[in-house]
Short mmCIF file of C-alpha atoms in Angstrom, two decimals:
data_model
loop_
_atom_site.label_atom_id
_atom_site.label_comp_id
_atom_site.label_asym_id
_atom_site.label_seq_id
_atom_site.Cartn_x
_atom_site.Cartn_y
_atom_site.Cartn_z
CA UNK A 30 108.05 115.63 78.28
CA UNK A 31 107.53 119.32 79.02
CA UNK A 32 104.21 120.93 77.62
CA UNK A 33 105.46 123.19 75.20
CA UNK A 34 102.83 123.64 73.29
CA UNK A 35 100.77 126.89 73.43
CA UNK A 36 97.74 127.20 71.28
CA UNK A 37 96.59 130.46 71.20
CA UNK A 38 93.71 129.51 68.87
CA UNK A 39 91.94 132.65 67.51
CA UNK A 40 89.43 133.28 64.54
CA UNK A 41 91.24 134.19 61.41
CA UNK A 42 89.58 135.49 57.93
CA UNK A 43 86.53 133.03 58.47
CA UNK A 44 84.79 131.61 61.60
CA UNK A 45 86.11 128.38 61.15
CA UNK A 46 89.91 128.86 61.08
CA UNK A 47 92.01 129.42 63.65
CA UNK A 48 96.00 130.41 64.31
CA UNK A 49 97.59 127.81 66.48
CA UNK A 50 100.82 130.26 68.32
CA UNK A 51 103.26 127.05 70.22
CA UNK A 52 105.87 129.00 72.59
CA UNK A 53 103.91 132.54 71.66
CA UNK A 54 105.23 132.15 67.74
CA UNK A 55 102.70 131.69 65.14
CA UNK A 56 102.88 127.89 64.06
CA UNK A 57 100.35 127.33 62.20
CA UNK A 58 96.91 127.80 61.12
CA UNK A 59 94.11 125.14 60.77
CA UNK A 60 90.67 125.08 60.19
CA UNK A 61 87.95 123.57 62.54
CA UNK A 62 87.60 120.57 60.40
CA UNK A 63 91.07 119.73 60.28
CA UNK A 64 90.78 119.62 63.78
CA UNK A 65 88.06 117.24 64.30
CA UNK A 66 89.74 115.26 61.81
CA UNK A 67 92.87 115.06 63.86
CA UNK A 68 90.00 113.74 66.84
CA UNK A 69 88.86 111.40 64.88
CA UNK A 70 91.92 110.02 64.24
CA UNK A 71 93.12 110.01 67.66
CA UNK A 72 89.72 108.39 69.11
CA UNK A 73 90.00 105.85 66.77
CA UNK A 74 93.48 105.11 67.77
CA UNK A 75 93.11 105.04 71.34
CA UNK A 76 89.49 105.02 72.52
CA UNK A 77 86.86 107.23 73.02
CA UNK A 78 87.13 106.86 76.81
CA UNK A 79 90.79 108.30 76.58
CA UNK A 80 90.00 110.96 74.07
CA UNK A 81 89.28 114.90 75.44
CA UNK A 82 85.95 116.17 74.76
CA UNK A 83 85.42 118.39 71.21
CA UNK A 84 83.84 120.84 70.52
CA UNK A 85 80.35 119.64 68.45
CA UNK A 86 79.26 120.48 64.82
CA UNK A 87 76.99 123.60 64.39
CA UNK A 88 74.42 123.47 61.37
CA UNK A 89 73.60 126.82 60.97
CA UNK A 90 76.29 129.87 61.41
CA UNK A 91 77.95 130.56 64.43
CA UNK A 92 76.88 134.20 66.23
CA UNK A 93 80.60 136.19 67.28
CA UNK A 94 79.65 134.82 70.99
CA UNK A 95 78.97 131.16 69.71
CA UNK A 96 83.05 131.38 67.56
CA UNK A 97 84.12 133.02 70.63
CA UNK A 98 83.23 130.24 73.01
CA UNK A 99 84.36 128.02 70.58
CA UNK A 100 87.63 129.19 70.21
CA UNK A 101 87.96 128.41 73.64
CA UNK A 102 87.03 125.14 73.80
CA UNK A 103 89.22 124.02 70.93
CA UNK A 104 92.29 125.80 73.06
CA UNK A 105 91.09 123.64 75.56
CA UNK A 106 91.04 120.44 73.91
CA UNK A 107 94.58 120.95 72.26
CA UNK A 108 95.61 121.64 76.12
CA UNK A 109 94.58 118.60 76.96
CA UNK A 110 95.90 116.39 73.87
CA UNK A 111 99.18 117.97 74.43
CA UNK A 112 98.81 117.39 78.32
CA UNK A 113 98.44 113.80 78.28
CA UNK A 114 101.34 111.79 78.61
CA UNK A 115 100.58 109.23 75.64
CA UNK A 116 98.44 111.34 73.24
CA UNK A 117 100.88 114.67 73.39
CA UNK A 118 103.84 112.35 72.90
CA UNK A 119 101.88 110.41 70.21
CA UNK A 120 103.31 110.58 66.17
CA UNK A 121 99.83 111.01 65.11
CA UNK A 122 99.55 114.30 66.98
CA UNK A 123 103.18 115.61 66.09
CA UNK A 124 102.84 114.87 62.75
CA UNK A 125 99.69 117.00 62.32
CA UNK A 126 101.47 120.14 64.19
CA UNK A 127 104.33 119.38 61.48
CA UNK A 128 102.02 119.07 58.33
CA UNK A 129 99.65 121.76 59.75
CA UNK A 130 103.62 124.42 59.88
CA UNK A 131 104.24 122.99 56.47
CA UNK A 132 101.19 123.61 54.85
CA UNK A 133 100.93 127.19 56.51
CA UNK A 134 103.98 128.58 55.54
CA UNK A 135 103.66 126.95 52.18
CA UNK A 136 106.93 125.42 51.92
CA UNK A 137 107.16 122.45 49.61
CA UNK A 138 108.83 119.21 50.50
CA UNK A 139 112.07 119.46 48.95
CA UNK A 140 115.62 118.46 49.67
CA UNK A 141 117.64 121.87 51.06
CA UNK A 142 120.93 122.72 52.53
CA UNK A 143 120.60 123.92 56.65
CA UNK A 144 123.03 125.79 58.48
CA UNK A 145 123.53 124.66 61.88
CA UNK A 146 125.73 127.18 64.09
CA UNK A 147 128.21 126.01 66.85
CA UNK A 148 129.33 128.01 69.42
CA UNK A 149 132.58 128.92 68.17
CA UNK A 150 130.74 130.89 65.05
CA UNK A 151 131.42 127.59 62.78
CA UNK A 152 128.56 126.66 60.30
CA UNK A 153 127.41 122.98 59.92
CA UNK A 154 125.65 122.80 56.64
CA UNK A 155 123.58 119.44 56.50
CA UNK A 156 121.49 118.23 53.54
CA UNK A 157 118.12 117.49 54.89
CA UNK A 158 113.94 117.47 53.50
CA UNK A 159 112.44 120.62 54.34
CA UNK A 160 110.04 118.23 55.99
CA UNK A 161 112.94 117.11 58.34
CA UNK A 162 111.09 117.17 62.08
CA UNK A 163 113.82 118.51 65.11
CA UNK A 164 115.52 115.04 65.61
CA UNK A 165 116.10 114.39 61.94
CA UNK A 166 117.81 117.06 61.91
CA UNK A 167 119.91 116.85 64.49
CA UNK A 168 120.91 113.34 63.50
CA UNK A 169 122.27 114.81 60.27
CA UNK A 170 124.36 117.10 61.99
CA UNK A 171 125.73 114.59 64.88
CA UNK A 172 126.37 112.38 61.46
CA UNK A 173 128.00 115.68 59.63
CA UNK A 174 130.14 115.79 62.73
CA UNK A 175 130.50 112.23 63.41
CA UNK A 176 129.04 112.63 67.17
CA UNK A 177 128.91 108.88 68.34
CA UNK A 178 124.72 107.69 68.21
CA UNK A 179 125.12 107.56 72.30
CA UNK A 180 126.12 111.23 72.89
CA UNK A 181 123.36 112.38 70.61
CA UNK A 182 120.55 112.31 73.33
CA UNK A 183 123.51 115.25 75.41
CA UNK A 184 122.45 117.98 72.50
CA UNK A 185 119.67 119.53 71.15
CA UNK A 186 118.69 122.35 69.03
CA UNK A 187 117.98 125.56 69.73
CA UNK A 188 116.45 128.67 68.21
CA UNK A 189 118.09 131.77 68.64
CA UNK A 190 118.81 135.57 67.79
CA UNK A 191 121.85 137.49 67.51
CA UNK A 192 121.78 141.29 68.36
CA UNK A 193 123.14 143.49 66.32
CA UNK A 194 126.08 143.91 69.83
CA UNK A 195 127.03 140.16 69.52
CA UNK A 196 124.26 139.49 71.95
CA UNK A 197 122.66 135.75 71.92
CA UNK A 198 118.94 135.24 72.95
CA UNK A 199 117.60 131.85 73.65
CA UNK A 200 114.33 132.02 71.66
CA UNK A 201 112.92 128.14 72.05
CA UNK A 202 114.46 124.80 72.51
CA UNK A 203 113.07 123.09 69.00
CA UNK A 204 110.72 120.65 69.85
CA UNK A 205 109.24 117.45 68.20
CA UNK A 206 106.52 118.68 66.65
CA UNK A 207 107.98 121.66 64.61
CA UNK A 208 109.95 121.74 61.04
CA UNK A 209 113.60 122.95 62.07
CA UNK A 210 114.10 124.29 58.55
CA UNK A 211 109.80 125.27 58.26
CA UNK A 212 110.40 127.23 61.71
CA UNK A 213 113.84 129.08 60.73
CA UNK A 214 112.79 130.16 57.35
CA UNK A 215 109.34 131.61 58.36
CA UNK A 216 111.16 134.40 60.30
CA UNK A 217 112.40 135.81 57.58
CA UNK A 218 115.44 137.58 59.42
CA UNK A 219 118.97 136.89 59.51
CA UNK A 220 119.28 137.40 62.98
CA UNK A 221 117.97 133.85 63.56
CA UNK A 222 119.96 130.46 63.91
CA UNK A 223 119.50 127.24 64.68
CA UNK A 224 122.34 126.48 67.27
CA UNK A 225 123.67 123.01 68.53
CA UNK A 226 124.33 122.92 72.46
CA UNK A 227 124.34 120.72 74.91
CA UNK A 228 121.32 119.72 76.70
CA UNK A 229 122.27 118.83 80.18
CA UNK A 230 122.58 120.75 83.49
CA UNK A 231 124.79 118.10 86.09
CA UNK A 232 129.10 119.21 85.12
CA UNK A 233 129.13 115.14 86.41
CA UNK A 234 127.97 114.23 82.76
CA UNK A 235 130.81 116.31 80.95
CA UNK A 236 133.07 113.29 81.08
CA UNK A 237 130.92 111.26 79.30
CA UNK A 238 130.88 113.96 76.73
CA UNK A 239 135.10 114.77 77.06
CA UNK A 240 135.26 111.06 76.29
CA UNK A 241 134.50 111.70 72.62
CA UNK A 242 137.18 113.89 70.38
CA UNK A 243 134.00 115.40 68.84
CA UNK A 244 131.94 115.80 71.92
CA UNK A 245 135.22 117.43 73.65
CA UNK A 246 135.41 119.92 70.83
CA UNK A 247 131.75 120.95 71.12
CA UNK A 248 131.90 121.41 75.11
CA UNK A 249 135.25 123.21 74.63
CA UNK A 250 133.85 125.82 72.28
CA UNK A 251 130.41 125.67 74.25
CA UNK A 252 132.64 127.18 77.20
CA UNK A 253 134.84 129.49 75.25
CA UNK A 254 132.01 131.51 74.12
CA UNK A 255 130.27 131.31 76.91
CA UNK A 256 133.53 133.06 79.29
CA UNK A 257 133.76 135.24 76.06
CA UNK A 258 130.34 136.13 76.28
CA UNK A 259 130.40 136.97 79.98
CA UNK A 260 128.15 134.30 80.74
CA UNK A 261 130.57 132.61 83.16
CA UNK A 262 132.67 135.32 85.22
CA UNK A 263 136.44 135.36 85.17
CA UNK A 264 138.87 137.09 87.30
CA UNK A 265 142.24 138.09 86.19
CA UNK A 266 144.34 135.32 87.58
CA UNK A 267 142.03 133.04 86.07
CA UNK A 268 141.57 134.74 82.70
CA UNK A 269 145.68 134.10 82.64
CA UNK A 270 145.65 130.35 83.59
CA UNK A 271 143.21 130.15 80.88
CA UNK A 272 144.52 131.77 78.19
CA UNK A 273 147.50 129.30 79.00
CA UNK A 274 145.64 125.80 78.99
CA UNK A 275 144.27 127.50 75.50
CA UNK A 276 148.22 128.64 73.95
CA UNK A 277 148.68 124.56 75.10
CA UNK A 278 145.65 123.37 73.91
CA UNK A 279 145.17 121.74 76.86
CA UNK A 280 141.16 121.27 76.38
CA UNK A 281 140.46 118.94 78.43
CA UNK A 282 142.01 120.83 81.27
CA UNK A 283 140.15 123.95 80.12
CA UNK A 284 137.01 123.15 80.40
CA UNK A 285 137.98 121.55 84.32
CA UNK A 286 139.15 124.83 85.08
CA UNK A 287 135.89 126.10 83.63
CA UNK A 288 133.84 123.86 85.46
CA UNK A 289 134.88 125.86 88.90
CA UNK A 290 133.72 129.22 87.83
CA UNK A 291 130.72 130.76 88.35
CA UNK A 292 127.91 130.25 86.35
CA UNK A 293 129.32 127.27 84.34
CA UNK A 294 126.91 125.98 82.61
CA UNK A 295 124.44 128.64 82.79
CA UNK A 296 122.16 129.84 80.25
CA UNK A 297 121.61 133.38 80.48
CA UNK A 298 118.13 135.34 79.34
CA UNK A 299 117.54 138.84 78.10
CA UNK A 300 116.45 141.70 81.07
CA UNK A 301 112.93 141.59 82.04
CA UNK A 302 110.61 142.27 84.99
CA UNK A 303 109.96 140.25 88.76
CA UNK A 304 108.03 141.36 91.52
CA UNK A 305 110.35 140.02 93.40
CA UNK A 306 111.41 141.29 95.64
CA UNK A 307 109.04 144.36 95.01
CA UNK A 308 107.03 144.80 91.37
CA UNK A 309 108.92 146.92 88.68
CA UNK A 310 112.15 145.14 89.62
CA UNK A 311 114.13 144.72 86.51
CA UNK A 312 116.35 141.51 86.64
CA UNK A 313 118.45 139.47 84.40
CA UNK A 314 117.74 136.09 84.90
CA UNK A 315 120.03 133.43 84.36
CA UNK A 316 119.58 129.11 84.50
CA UNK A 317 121.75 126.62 85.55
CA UNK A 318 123.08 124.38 88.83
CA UNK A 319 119.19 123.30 89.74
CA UNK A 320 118.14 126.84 90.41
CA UNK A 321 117.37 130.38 88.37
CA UNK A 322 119.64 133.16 89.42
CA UNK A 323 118.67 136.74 89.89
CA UNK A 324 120.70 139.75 88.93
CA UNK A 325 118.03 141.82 90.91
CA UNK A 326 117.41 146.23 90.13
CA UNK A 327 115.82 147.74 92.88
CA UNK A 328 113.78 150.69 92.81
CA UNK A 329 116.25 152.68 94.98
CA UNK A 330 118.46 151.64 92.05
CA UNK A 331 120.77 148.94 94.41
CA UNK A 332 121.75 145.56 92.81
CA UNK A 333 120.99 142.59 94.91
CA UNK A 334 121.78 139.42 93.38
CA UNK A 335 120.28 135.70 94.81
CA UNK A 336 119.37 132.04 93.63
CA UNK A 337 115.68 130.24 93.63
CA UNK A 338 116.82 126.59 94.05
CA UNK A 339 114.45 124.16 91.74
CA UNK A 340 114.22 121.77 94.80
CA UNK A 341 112.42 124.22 96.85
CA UNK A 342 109.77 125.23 94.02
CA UNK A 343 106.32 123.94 95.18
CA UNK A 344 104.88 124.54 91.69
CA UNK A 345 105.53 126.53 88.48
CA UNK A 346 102.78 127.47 85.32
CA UNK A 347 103.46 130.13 82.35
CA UNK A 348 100.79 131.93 81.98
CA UNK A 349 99.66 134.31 78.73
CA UNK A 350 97.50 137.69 77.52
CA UNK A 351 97.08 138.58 73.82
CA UNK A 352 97.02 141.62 72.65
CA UNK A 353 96.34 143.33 69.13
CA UNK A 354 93.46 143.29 67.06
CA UNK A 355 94.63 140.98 64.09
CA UNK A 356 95.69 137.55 65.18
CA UNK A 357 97.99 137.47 62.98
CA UNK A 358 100.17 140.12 64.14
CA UNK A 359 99.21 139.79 67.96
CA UNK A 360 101.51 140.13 70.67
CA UNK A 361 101.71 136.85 73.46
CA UNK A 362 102.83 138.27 76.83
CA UNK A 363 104.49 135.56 78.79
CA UNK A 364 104.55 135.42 82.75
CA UNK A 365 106.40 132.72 84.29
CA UNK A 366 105.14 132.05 88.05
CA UNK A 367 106.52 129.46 90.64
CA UNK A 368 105.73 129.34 94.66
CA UNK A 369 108.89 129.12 96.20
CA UNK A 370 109.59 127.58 99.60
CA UNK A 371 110.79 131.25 101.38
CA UNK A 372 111.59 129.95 104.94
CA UNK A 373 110.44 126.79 106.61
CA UNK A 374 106.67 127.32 106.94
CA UNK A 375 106.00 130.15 104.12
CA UNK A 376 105.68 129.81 100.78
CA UNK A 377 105.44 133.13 98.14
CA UNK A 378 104.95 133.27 94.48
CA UNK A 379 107.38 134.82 92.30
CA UNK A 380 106.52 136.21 88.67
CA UNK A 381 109.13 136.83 85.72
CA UNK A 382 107.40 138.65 82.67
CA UNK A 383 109.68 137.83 79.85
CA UNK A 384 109.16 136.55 76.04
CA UNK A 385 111.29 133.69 76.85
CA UNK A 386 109.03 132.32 80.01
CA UNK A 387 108.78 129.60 78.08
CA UNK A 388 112.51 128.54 77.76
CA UNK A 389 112.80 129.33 81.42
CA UNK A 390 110.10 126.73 82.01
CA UNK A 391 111.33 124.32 79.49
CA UNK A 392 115.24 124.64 81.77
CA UNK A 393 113.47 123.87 85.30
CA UNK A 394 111.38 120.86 83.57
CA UNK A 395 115.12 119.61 82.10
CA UNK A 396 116.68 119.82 85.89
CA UNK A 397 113.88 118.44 87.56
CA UNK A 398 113.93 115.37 84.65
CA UNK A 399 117.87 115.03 85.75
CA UNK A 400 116.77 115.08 89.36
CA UNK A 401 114.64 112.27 88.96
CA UNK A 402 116.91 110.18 87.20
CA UNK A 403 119.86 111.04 90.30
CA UNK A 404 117.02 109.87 92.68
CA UNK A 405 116.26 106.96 91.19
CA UNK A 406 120.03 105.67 90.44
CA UNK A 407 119.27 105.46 86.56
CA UNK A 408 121.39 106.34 83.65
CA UNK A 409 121.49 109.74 82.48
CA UNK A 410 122.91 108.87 79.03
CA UNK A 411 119.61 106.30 78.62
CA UNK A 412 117.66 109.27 79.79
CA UNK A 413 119.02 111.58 77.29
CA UNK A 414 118.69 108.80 74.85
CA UNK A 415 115.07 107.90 75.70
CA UNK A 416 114.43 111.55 75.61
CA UNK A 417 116.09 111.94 71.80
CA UNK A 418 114.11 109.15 71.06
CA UNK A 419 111.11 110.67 71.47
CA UNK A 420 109.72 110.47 75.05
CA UNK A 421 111.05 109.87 78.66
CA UNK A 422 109.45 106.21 80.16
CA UNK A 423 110.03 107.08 83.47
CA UNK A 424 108.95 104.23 86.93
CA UNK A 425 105.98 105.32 88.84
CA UNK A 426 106.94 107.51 91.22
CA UNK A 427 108.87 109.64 88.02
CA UNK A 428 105.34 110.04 86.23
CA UNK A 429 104.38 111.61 89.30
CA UNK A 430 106.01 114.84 88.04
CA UNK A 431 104.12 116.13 85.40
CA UNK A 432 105.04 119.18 83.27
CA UNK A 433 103.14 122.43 84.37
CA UNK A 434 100.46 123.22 81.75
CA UNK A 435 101.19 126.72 80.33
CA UNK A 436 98.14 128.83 80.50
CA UNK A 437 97.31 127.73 84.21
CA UNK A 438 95.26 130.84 85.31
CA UNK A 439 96.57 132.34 88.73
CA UNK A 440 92.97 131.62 90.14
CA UNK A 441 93.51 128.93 92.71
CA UNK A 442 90.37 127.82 92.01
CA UNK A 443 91.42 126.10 88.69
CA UNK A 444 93.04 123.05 88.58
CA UNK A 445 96.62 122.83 90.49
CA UNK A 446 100.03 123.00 88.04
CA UNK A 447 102.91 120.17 88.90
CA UNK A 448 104.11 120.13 92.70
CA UNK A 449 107.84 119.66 93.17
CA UNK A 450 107.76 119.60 97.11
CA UNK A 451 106.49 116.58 98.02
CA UNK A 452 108.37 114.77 95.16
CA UNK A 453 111.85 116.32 95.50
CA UNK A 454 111.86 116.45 99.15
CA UNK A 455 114.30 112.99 99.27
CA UNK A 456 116.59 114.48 96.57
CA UNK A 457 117.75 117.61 99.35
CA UNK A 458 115.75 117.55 102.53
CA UNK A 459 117.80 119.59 103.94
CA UNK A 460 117.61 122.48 101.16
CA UNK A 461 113.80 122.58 101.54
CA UNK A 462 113.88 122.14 105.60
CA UNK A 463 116.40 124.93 106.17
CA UNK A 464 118.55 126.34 103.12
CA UNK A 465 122.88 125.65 103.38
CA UNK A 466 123.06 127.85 100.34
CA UNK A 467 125.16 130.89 100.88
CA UNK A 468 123.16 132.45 98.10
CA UNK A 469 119.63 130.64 98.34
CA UNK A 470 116.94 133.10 98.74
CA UNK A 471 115.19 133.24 101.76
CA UNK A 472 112.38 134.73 103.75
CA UNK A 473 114.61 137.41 104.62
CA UNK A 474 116.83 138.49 101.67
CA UNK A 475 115.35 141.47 100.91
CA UNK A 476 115.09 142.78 104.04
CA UNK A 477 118.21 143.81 105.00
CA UNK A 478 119.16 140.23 107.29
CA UNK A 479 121.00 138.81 104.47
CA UNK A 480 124.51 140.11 102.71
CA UNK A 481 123.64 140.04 98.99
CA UNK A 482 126.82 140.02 96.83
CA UNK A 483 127.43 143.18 95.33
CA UNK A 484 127.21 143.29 91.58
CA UNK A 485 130.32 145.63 90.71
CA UNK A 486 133.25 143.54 88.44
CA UNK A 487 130.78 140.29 88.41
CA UNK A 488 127.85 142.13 87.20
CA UNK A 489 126.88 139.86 84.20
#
């Protein structure tokens, strides 16, 4: 599972609590002794030989330097609980993230009504316990809906905001450990949703999906919106031939003709900054088909636009700076790094400063998980089941992959974040030996040896 967690634990009120922020939101806030109880839990559960070091007891009262450096060990250790592969996919640890929300934002266990948005603008209200965790929830609304138990694992929840110009931002991908109806109500803003989409990257899975009345309704209006949107572009002769298959409702057919558009399938993110191919650039960023897509702003004011294929990231880590005074209202900025495979012997890194790093990171994990599964020959529905299910079990060489730990520091000293190369070099050789893409990014893009398309009608 991806490492979504991101514990920006800082004093609060008293030296001995702390806020806990998980994808730069404030989730929760503990005390130090809730903490080591949560260790002494999982110690006893699994063994002290498997358990992260913890920060020891003081007697007398901590100095500011003595809170200070413990603060950072405790964001240590709950880097490391969440890193492991059997204690951050444990219940026991889950359950105290979901407790500690509950208890924070002081919302009583009681049964509620949840609106769950589709992406036609339809409402799914489902009855659920405020203390509903994220798959709970999106059980009652595949049972609301009567999605068949096997297509469950092909959606998933997802926080978002809508902009005042019928924008949609992809805040987080709700995980395991957080309170879908906790999480949504904290914001206090209208602007938020929970919205049900699908979950997968591979088109080759749709038909499992177009199978099902229910699941061919969902991908239908999943595509709708997103042409409406201008997430995938349209020309005119297209824009008729759909509009046709719609008059028909032909939506089967629809969504084929969908399928060979550009940027099917893509998720698109709000502007931010690269320094790629220079620093300052503004970009719009945009996920899908195994690789992030650039919508690039030069300095000189040109638009350049080019693809970073996930097979030829080396690495990737989010990294994170806090600023503000009070924890409580402190601003996370988010950097999302990877070292990309620029021509056949020279690697560069690449930086994207934007709020929803995280997301972005959480998309490349989900393609290189599909990856995997393609390389291996296994089922993608079982993986999408295993994965609703709680956690992938993937064969050896899978576990090799790990998910990058957020927080890396850029010093290369530290430890290294996951390494894609030598893992996905069997899955497209050639694409890491010499790129075929006609818009892969090379050594040379920027530089005036490559024709970038020109942004004009297709600009997203």
């Amino acid at each position: 599972l991806l490492f979504c967690l991101l514990p920006l634990i800082s004093p609060h009120s008293f030296p001995q609590a702390y806020n806990i922020h998980v994808n730069g939101v404030l989730h929760c806030r503990v005390r130090y002794s809730q903490l080591l109880g949560l260790h002494e839990q999982i110690k006893k559960e699994y063994g002290s030989n498997v358990v992260p070091a913890f920060p020891p007891k003081k007697i007398f009262t901590l100095t500011p330097a003595e809170v200070e450096q413990r603060r950072e060990q405790l964001e240590k250790y709950m880097q490391a609980v969440r890193q492991d592969p059997l204690l951050g996919a444990s219940e026991m640890f889950n359950s105290f993230l979901r407790k500690a929300q509950q208890e924070t934002q002081q919302i009583p266990t009681e049964e509620v009504a949840l609106d769950i948005c589709l992406s036609n603008g339809q409402k799914v209200t489902v009855n659920i316990l405020t203390s509903d965790q994220t798959e709970d929830v999106l059980d009652a609304v595949a049972t609301k809906l009567d999605l068949p138990d096997d297509l469950v694992g092909y959606f998933s929840l997802f926080l978002v905001r809508e902009g005042v110009d019928g924008g949609l931002t992809f805040v987080r991908k709700l995980q395991e450990f957080e309170l879908p109806y906790v999480s949504i109500t904290s914001l206090r803003s209208s602007e938020f949703h929970i919205l049900l989409r699908k979950s997968y990257w591979d088109m080759a899975y749709d038909g499992d999906v177009m199978d099902n009345r229910v699941g061919l309704n969902l991908l239908y209006a999943q595509t709708v919106s997103d042409i409406e949107r201008g997430w995938i572009l349209v020309n005119k002769d297209q824009h008729r031939q759909l509009k046709s298959l719609q008059e028909k409702g032909s939506k089967k057919e629809f969504i084929h003709l969908g399928q060979t558009l550009k940027y099917y399938g893509y998720i698109k993110f709000d502007p931010c900054i690269t320094d790629f191919p220079e620093k300052g650039c503004q970009v719009i960023v945009s996920a899908g088909n195994n690789e992030l897509n650039f919508h690039v702003k030069l300095p000189n004011e040109q638009m350049k636009e080019g693809s970073f294929k996930v097979t030829r990231m080396r690495c990737w880590r989010v990294t994170s700076s806090v600023s503000g005074a009070d924890s409580s209202k402190c601003e996370v900025k988010l950097e999302l790094a990877f070292e990309y495979l620029m021509s056949k012997d020279r690697l560069q890194w690449v930086t994207i400063t934007s709020q929803q790093a995280i997301m972005m990171s959480i998309c490349l994990q989900s393609m290189v998980d599909e990856l995997m599964v393609k390389k291996s020959g296994g089922s993608i529905k079982k993986m999408l089941r295993k994965r609703h299910n709680g956690s992938i079990h993937r064969s050896d060489s899978q576990q090799a992959v790990k998910s990058p730990p957020l927080l890396d520091s850029p010093d290369p000293n530290r430890e290294q974040i996951v390494k894609l190369s030598t893992k996905l070099s069997s899955v497209s050789l050639r694409g890491i030996s010499a790129s075929n893409s006609a818009n892969d990014i090379s050594g040379n893009d920027f530089h005036g040896n490559y024709a970038f398309e020109g942004i004009g009608d297709d600009d997203l």
